[in-house]
Coordinates of C-alpha atoms and ligand atoms in Angstrom, one line a residue:
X13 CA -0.2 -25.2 2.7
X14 CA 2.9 -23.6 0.7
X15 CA 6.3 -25.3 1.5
X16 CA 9.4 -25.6 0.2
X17 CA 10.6 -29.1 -1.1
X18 CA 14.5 -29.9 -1.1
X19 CA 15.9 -31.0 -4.6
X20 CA 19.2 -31.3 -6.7
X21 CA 17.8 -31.8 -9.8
X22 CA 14.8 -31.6 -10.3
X23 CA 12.5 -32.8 -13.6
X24 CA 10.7 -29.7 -14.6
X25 CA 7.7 -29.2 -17.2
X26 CA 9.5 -26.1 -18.3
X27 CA 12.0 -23.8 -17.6
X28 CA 11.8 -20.0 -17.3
X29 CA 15.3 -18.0 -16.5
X30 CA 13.5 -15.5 -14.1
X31 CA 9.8 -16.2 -12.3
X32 CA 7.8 -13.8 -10.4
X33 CA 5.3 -14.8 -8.3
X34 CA 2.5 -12.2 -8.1
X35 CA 1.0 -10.1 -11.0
X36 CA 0.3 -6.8 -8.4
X37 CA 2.1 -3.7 -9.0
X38 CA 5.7 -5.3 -7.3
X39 CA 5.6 -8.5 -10.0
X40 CA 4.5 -6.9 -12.8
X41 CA 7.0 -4.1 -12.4
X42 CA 9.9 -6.8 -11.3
X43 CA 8.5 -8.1 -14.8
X44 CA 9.1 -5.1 -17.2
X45 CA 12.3 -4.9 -15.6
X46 CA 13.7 -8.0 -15.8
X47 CA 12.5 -8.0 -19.5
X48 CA 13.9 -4.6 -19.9
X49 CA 17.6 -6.2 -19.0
X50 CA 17.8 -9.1 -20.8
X51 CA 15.9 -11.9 -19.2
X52 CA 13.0 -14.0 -20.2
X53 CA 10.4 -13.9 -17.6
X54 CA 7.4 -15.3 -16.7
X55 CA 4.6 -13.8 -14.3
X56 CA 2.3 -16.7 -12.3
X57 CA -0.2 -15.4 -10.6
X58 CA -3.6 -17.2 -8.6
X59 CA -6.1 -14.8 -10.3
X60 CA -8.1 -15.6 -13.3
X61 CA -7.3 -11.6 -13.7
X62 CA -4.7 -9.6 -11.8
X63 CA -5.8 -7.8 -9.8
X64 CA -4.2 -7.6 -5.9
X65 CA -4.2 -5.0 -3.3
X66 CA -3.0 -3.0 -6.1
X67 CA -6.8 -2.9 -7.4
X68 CA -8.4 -2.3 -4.4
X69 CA -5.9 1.0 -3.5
X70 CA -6.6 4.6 -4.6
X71 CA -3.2 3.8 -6.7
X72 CA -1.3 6.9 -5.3
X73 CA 2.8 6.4 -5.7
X74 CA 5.2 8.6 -3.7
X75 CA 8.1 9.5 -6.0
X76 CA 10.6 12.4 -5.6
X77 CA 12.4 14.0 -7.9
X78 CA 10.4 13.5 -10.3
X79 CA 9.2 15.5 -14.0
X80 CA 5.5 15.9 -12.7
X81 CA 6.7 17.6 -10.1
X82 CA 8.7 20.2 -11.4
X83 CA 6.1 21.2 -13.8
X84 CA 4.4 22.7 -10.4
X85 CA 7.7 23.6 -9.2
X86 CA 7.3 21.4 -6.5
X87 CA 11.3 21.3 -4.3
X88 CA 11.5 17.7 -3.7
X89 CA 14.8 15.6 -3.5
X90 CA 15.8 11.8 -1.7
X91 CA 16.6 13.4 1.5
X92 CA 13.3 15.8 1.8
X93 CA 11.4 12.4 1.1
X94 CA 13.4 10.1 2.9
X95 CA 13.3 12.4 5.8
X96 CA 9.5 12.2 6.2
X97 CA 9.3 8.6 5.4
X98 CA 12.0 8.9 8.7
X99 CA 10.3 11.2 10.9
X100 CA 7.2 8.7 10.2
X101 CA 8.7 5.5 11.1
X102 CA 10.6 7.2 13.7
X103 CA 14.1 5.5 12.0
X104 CA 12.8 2.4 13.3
X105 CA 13.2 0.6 9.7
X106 CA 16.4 0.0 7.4
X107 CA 18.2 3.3 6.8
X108 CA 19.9 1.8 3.6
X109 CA 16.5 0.8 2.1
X110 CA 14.6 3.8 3.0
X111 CA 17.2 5.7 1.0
X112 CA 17.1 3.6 -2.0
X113 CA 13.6 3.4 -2.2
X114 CA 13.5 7.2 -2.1
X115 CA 16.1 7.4 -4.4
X116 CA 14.6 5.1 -7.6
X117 CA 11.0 6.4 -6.6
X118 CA 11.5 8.8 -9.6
X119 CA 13.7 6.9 -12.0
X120 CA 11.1 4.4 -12.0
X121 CA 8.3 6.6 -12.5
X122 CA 9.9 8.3 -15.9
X123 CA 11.2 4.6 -16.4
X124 CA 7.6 3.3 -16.8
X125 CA 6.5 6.8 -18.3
X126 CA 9.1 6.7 -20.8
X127 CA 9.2 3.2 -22.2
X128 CA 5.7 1.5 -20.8
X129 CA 3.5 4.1 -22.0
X130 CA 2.6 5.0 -18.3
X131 CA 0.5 7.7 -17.6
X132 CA 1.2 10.2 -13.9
X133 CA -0.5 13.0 -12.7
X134 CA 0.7 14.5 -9.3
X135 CA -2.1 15.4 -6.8
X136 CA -2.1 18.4 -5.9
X137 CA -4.7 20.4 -3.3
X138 CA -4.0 19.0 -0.2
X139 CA -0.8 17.0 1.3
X140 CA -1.4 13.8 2.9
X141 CA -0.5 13.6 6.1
X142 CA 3.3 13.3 7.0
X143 CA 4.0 14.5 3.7
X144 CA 5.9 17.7 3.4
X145 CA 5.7 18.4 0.0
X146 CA 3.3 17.1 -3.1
X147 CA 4.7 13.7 -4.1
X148 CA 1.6 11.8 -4.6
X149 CA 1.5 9.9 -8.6
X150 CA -1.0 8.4 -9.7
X151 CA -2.8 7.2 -12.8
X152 CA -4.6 10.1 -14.2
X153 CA -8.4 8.0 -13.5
X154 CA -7.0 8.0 -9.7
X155 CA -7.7 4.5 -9.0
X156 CA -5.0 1.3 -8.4
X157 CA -7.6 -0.5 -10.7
X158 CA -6.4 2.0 -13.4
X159 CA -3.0 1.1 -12.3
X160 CA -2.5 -2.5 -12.8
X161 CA -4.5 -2.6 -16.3
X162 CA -2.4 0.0 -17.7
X163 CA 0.7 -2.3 -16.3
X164 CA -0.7 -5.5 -17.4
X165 CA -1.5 -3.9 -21.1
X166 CA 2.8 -2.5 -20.7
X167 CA 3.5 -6.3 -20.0
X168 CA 1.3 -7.5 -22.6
X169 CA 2.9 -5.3 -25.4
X170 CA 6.7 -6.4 -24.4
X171 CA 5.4 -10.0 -24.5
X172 CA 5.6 -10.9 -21.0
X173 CA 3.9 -14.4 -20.3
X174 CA 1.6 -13.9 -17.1
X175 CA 0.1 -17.3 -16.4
X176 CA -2.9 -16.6 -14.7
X177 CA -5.4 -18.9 -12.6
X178 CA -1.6 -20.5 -11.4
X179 CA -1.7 -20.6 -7.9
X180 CA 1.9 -21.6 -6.1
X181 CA 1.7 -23.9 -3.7
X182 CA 5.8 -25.5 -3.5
X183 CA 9.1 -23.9 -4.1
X184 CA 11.7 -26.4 -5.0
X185 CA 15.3 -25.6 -3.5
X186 CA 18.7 -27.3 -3.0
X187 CA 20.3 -27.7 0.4
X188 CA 21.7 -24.5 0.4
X189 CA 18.5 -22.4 -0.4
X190 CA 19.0 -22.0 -3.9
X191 CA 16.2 -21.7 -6.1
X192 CA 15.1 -24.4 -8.9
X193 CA 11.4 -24.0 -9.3
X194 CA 8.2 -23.6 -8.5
X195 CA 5.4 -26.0 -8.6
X196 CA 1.7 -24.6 -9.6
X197 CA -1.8 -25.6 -8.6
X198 CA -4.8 -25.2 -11.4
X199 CA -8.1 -24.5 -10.4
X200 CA -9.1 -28.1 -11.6
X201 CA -6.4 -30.1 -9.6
X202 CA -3.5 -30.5 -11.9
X203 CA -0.6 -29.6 -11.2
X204 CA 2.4 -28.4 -13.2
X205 CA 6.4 -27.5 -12.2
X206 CA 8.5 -24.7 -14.1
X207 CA 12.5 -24.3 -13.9
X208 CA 13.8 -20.8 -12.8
X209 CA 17.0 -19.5 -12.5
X210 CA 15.7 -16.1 -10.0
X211 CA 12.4 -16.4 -8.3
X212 CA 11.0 -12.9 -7.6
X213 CA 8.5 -13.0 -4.5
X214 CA 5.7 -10.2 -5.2
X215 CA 3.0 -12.3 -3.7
X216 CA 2.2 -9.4 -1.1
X217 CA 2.0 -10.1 2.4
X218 CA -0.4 -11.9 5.3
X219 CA -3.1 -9.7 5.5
X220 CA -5.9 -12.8 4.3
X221 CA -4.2 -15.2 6.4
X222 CA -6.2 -14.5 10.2
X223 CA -4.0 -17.0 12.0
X224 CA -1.0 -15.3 10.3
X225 CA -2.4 -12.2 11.6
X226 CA -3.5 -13.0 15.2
X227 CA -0.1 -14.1 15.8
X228 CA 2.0 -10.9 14.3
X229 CA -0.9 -8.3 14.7
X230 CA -3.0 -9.2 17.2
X231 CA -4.4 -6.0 17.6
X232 CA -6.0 -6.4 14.3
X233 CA -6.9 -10.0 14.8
X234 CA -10.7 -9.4 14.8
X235 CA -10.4 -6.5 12.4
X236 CA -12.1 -5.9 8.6
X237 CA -9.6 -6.8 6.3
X238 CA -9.7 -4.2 3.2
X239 CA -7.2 -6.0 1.5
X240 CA -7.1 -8.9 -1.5
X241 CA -8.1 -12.4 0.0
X242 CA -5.5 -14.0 -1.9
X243 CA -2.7 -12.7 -0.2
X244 CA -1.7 -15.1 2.1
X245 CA 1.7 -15.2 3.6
X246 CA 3.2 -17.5 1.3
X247 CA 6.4 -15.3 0.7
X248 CA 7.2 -15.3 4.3
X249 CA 6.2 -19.2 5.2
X250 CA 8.3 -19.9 2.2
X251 CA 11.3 -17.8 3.4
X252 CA 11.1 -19.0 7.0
X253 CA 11.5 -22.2 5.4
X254 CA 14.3 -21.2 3.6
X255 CA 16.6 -19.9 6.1
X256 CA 15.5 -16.3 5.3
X257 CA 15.2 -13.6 7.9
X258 CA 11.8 -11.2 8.6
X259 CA 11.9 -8.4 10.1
X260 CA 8.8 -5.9 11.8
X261 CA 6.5 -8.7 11.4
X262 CA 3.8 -6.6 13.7
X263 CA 3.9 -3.6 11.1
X264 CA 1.1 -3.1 8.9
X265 CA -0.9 -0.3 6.8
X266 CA -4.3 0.6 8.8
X267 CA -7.1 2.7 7.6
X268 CA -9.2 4.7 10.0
X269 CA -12.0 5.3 7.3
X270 CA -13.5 2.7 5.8
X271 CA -17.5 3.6 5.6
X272 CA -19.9 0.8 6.9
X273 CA -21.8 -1.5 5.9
X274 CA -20.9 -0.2 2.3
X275 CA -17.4 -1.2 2.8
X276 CA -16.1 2.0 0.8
X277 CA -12.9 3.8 1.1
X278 CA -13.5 7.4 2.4
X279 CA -10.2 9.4 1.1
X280 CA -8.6 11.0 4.2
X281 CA -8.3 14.0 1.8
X282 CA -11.5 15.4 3.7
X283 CA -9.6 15.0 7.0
X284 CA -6.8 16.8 5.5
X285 CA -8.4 19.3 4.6
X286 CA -10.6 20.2 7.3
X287 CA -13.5 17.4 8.1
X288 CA -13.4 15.9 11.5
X289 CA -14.2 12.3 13.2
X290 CA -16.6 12.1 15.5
X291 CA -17.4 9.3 18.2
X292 CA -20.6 7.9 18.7
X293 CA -21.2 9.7 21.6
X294 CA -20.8 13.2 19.5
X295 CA -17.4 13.9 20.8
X296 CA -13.8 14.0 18.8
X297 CA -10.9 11.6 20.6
X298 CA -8.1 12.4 18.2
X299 CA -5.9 14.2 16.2
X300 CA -7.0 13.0 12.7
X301 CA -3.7 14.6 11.4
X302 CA -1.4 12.3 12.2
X303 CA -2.2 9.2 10.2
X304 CA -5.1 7.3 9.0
X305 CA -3.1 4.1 9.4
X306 CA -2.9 4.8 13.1
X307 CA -6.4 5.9 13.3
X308 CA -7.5 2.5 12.6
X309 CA -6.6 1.6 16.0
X310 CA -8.3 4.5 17.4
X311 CA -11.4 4.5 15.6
X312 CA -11.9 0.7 16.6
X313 CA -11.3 1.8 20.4
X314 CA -14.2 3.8 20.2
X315 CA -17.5 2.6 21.7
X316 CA -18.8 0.3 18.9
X317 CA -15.9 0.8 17.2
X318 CA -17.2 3.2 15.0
X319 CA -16.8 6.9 14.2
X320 CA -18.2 9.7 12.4
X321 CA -16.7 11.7 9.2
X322 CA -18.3 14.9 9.6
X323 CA -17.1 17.6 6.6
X324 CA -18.7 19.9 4.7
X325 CA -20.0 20.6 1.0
X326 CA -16.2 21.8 0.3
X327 CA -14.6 19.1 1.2
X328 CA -17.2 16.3 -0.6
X329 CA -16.7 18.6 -3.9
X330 CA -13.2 17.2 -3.3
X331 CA -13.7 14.3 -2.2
X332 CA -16.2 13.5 -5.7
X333 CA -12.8 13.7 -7.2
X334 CA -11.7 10.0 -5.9
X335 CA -13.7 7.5 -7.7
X336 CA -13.9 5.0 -4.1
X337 CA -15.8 8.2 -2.7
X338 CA -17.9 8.8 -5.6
X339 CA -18.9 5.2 -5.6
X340 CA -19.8 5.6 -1.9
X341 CA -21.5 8.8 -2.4
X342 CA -23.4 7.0 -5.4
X343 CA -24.0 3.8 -3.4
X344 CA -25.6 6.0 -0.3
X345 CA -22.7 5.3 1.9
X346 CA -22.6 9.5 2.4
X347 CA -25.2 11.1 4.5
X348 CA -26.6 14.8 4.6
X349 CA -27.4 16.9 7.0
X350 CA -29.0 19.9 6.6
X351 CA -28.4 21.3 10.1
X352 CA -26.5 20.3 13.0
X353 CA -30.1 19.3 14.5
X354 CA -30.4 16.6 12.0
X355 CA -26.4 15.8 12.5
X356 CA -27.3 15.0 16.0
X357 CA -30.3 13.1 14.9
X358 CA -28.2 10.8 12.2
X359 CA -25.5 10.3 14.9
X360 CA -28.0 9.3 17.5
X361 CA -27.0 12.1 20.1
X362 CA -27.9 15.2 21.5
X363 CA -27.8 18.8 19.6
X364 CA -26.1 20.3 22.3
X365 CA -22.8 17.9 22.4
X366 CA -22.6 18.5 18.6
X367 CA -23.0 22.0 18.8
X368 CA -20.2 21.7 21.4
X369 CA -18.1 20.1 19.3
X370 CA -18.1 21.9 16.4
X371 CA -17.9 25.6 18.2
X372 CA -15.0 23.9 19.6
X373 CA -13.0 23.7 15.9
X374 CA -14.2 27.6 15.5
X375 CA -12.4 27.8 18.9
X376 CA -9.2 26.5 18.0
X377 CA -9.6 27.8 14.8
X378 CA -9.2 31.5 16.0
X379 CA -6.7 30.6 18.4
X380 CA -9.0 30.9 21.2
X381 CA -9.1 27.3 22.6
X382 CA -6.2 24.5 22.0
X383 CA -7.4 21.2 20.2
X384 CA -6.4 18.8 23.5
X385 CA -4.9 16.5 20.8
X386 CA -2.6 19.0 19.1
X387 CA -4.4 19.1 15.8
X388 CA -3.9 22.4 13.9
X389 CA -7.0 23.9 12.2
X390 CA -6.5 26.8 9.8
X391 CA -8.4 29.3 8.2
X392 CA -8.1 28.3 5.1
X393 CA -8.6 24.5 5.6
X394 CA -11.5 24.2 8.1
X395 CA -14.9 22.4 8.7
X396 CA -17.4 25.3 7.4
X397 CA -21.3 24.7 7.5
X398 CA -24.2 23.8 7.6
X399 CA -25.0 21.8 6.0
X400 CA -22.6 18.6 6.6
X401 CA -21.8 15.1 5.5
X402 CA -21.8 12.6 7.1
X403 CA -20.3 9.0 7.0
X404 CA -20.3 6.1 9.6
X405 CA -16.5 4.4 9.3
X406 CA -14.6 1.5 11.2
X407 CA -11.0 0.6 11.4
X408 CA -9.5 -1.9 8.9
X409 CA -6.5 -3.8 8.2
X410 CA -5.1 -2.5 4.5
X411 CA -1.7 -4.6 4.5
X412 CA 1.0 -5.9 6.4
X413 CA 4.0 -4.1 6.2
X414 CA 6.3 -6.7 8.0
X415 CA 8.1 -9.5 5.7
X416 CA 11.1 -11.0 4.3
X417 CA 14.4 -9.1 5.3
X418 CA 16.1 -8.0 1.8
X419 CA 19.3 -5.5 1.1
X420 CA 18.9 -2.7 -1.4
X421 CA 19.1 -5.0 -4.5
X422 CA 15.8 -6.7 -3.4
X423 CA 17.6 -9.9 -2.5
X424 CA 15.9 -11.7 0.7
X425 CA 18.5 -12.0 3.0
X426 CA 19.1 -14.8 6.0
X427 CA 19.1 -14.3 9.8
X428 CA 23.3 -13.5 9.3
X429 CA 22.5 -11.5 6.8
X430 CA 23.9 -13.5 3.8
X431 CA 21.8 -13.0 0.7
X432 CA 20.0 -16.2 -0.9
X433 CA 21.7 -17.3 -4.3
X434 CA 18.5 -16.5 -6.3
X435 CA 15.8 -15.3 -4.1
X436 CA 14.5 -11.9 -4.6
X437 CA 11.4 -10.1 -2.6
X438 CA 9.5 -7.1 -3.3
X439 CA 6.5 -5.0 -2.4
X440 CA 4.7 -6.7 0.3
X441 CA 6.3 -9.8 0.3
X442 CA 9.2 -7.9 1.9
X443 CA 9.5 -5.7 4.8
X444 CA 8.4 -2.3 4.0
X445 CA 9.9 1.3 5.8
X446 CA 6.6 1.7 8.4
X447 CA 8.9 0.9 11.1
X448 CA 7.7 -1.1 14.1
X449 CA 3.7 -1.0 14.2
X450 CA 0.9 1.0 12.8
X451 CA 2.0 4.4 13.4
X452 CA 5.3 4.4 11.2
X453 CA 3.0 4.2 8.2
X454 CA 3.7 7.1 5.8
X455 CA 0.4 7.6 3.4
X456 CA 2.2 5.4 0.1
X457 CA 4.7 3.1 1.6
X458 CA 2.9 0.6 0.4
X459 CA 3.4 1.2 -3.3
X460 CA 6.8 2.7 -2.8
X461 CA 7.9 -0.6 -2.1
X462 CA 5.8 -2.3 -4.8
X463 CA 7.7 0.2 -7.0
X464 CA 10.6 0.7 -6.1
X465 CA 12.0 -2.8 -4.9
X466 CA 9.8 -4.6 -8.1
X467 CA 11.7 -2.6 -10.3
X468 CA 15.3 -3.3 -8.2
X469 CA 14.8 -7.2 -7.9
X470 CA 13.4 -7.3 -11.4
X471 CA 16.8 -5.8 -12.5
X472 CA 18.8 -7.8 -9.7
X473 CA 17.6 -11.1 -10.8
X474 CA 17.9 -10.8 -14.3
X475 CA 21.2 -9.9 -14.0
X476 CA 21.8 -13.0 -11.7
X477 CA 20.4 -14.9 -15.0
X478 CA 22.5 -12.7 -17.4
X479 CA 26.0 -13.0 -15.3
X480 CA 25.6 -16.5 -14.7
X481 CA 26.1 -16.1 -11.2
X482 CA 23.6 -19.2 -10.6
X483 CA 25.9 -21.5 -11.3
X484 CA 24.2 -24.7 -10.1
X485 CA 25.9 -26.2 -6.9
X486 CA 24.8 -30.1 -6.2
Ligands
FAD526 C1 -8.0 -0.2 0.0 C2 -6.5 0.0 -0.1 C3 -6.0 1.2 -0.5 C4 -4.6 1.4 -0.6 N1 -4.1 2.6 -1.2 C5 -2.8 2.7 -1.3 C6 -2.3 3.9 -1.9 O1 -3.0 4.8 -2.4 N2 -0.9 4.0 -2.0 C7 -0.1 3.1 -1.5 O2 1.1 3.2 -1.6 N3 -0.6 1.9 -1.1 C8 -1.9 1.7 -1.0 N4 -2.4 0.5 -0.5 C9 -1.4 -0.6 -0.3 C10 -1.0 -1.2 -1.7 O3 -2.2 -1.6 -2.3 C11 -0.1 -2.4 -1.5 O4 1.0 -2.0 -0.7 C12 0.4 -2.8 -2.9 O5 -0.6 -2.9 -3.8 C13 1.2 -4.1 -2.8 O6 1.5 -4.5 -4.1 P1 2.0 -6.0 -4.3 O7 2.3 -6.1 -5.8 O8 3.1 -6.3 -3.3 O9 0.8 -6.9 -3.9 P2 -0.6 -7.2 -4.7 O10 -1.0 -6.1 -5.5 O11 -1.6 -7.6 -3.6 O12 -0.3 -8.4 -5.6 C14 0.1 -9.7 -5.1 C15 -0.5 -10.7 -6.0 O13 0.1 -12.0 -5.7 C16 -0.9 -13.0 -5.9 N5 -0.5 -14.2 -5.1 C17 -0.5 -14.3 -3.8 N6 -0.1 -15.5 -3.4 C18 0.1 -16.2 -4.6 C19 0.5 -17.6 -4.9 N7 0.8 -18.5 -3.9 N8 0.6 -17.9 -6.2 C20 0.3 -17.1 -7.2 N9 -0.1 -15.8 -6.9 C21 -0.2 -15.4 -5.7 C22 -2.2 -12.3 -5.5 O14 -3.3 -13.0 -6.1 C23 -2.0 -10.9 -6.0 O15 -2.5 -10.7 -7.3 C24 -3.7 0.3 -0.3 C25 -4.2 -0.9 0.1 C26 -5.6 -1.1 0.2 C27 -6.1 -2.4 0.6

């Protein structure tokens, strides 16, 4: 149980001027930056390895702006971006920091590129949904695996101590909130307590916490969660403690594709691009366009709450582009179908209401029939076949979006709206720009936030070390 234990003084083992807690994407960022303006930092992190959410996600970063994207001549600027993260979250999250995520999104990208030896390539091909324009970075291997060891080798090479198998259980504070310290747990008991000046939260959000979740999301309380099992809502319980504020505690990144049992991630590349869900009972219930955050919730409404992926040898040539689907593929997660006899067969339901179905999409296709859920199928990007693919999914949990309040410097701020002294939040630890509840998530907010406010409270807090500004109060 983390808590937060009031001190003056207190007697620490060490001292470190700025301490992140987390070794995801947000800390190790909020690490290269702090490092980059001055400040001596140290990472802690629970892992024996980092690893995070960060691992586990296909890695994909929305940046604007940005020198990958002009190479394609793709027209992207802060207000194009921050305009579909708006018309996403319907301008139910901070205006201020949906601007200045959108606006460092690139910086940080060239930033890293530039000085960390990071490696982008833009996708390209299809747009993900809610996304006017191609904006989606990612490591060239396409995997957040691939992500996080290129950022722990960055941090490795600058000298950055990441003390792993550390996991924080206290924070140590003075009356007034300020940060002194931390204290650590090792895996064989012992504990130890480290001095800070600036504590950087990057400890994600509640996702593996189940009580945490029934009580903010309880529409996902009996849910899969897809997310890492460490992440347990220590930033927030921390923060209540504190004083701090948090804000859209019921929003959270979905998935409406995760194939079962094998417990792979399907990309929704295929939906984009022309593959369809499928209910048990043969029929479609959805728009798959909108969001696959929001068709987590929809999937799970459906009887068993499973669906289909039905697609086409086009689309799982693309697909075998994403590592997570060519592990699923590999793994046998992916079925084939030679005709829509044998669809009917895998799916468990009669030829006719599949035949139905998919004379339907030629329907709306030519603009004879309306899809009843206002998807748009096009020529160019439709189901084609046989023979199909198939894949049974269910709806999981990915992340909490909800968290600590902060301003645009990444500090965490209190229910008046006063920053903390020395407190700084980032990536899912804070509240992200999803908006409300599932269906404000635009496709990368996630790591958008890692991003962008790791590399603002990594450069906010070391410039509360560098200026002094901690002056200890009794
Ligand atoms: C399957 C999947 C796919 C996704 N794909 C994408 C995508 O393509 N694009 C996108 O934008 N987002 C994606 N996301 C969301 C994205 O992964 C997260 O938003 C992002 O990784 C959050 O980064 P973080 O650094 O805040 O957290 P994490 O990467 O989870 O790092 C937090 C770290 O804190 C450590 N920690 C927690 N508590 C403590 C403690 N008390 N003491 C010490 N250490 C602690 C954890 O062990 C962990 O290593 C995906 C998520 C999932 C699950």
């Amino acid at each position: 149980m983390s808590q937060v234990i009031r001190c003056c003084n207190g007697q620490f083992d060490i001292s470190v001027p700025v301490v992140i807690i987390g070794a995801g994407a947000a800390g190790l960022i909020a690490g290269l930056a702090a490092h980059d303006n001055g400040a001596q930092v140290l990472i802690v992190e629970r892992d024996a390895n980092p690893s995070g959410s960060t691992a586990l996600s296909s890695g994909l970063i929305p940046a604007c702006n940005t020198r990958w994207q002009a190479l394609s001549k793709v027209v992207d600027n802060v207000e194009i971006f921050s305009q579909d993260v708006r018309r996403k979250n319907k301008g139910q999250a901070d205006e201020r920091l949906v601007h200045r995520s959108c606006l460092v999104s690139g910086e940080v990208l060239h930033w890293l590129a530039d000085n960390y030896g990071q490696n982008f390539d833009l996708i390209e091909g299809f747009l993900y949904p809610g996304h006017s324009v191609h904006r989606m970075h990612c490591h060239p291997k396409r995997t957040g695996k691939a992500l996080i060891d290129s950022l722990v080798t960055a941090v490795d090479k600058v000298g950055i101590d990441v003390m792993t198998s550390a996991t924080v259980t206290d924070i140590f504070a003075s009356e007034n909130s300020e940060i002194r310290g931390i204290r650590i747990l090792r895996p064989d008991g012992s504990t130890e307590d480290i001095g800070c000046e600036s504590l950087i939260l990057a400890c994600n959000g509640f996702g593996g916490n189940s009580g945490m979740v029934s009580k903010y999301i309880p529409e996902m309380a009996d849910a899969m969660y897809f997310g890492h099992q460490g992440n347990l809502g220590d930033a927030v319980n921390w923060g209540l403690e504190l004083g701090a504020a948090v804000e859209n505690m019921a929003a959270y990144q979905g998935h409406g594709s995760v194939a079962i049992p094998h417990g792979a991630l399907i990309t929704w590349a295929i939906m984009m691009e022309g593959g369809i869900q499928l209910n048990s009972s043969g029929s479609r219930f959805s728009n798959e366009h909108e969001g696959y955050s929001e068709q987590s919730i929809k999937v799970l409404q459906q009887p068993g709450g499973i669906a289909w992926n039905i697609y086409d040898e086009r689309l799982h040539q693309l697909a075998l582009e994403f590592d997570d689907y060519k592990l699923a593929f590999e793994n046998g997660a992916i079925r084939y179908f030679v005709s829509i006899d044998e669809l009917a067969d895998g799916i468990g339901v009669s030829s006719k209401i599949i035949a139905n179905s998919i004379d339907d999409i030629m329907a709306f296709r030519t603009g004879k029939k309306c899809c009843p859920f206002g998807r748009k199928f096009q020529e160019t990007s439709t189901l084609d076949g046989p023979p199909y693919y198939g894949v049974k999914v269910t709806g999981a949990l990915f992340h909490t979006q909800g968290g600590l309040a902060v301003d645009t410097e990444a500090r965490v701020l209190r229910k008046n709206n006063s920053a903390l002294p020395n407190l700084f939040a980032a990536g899912g630890a804070a509240v992200g720009v999803s908006g409300k509840g599932v269906e404000g998530y635009l496709s990368g907010n996630g790591l958008l936030m890692a991003v962008s406010l790791g590399y603002l409270a990594g450069r906010a807090a070391a410039n509360v070390v560098n200026e002094g500004l901690n002056e200890k109060t009794p």
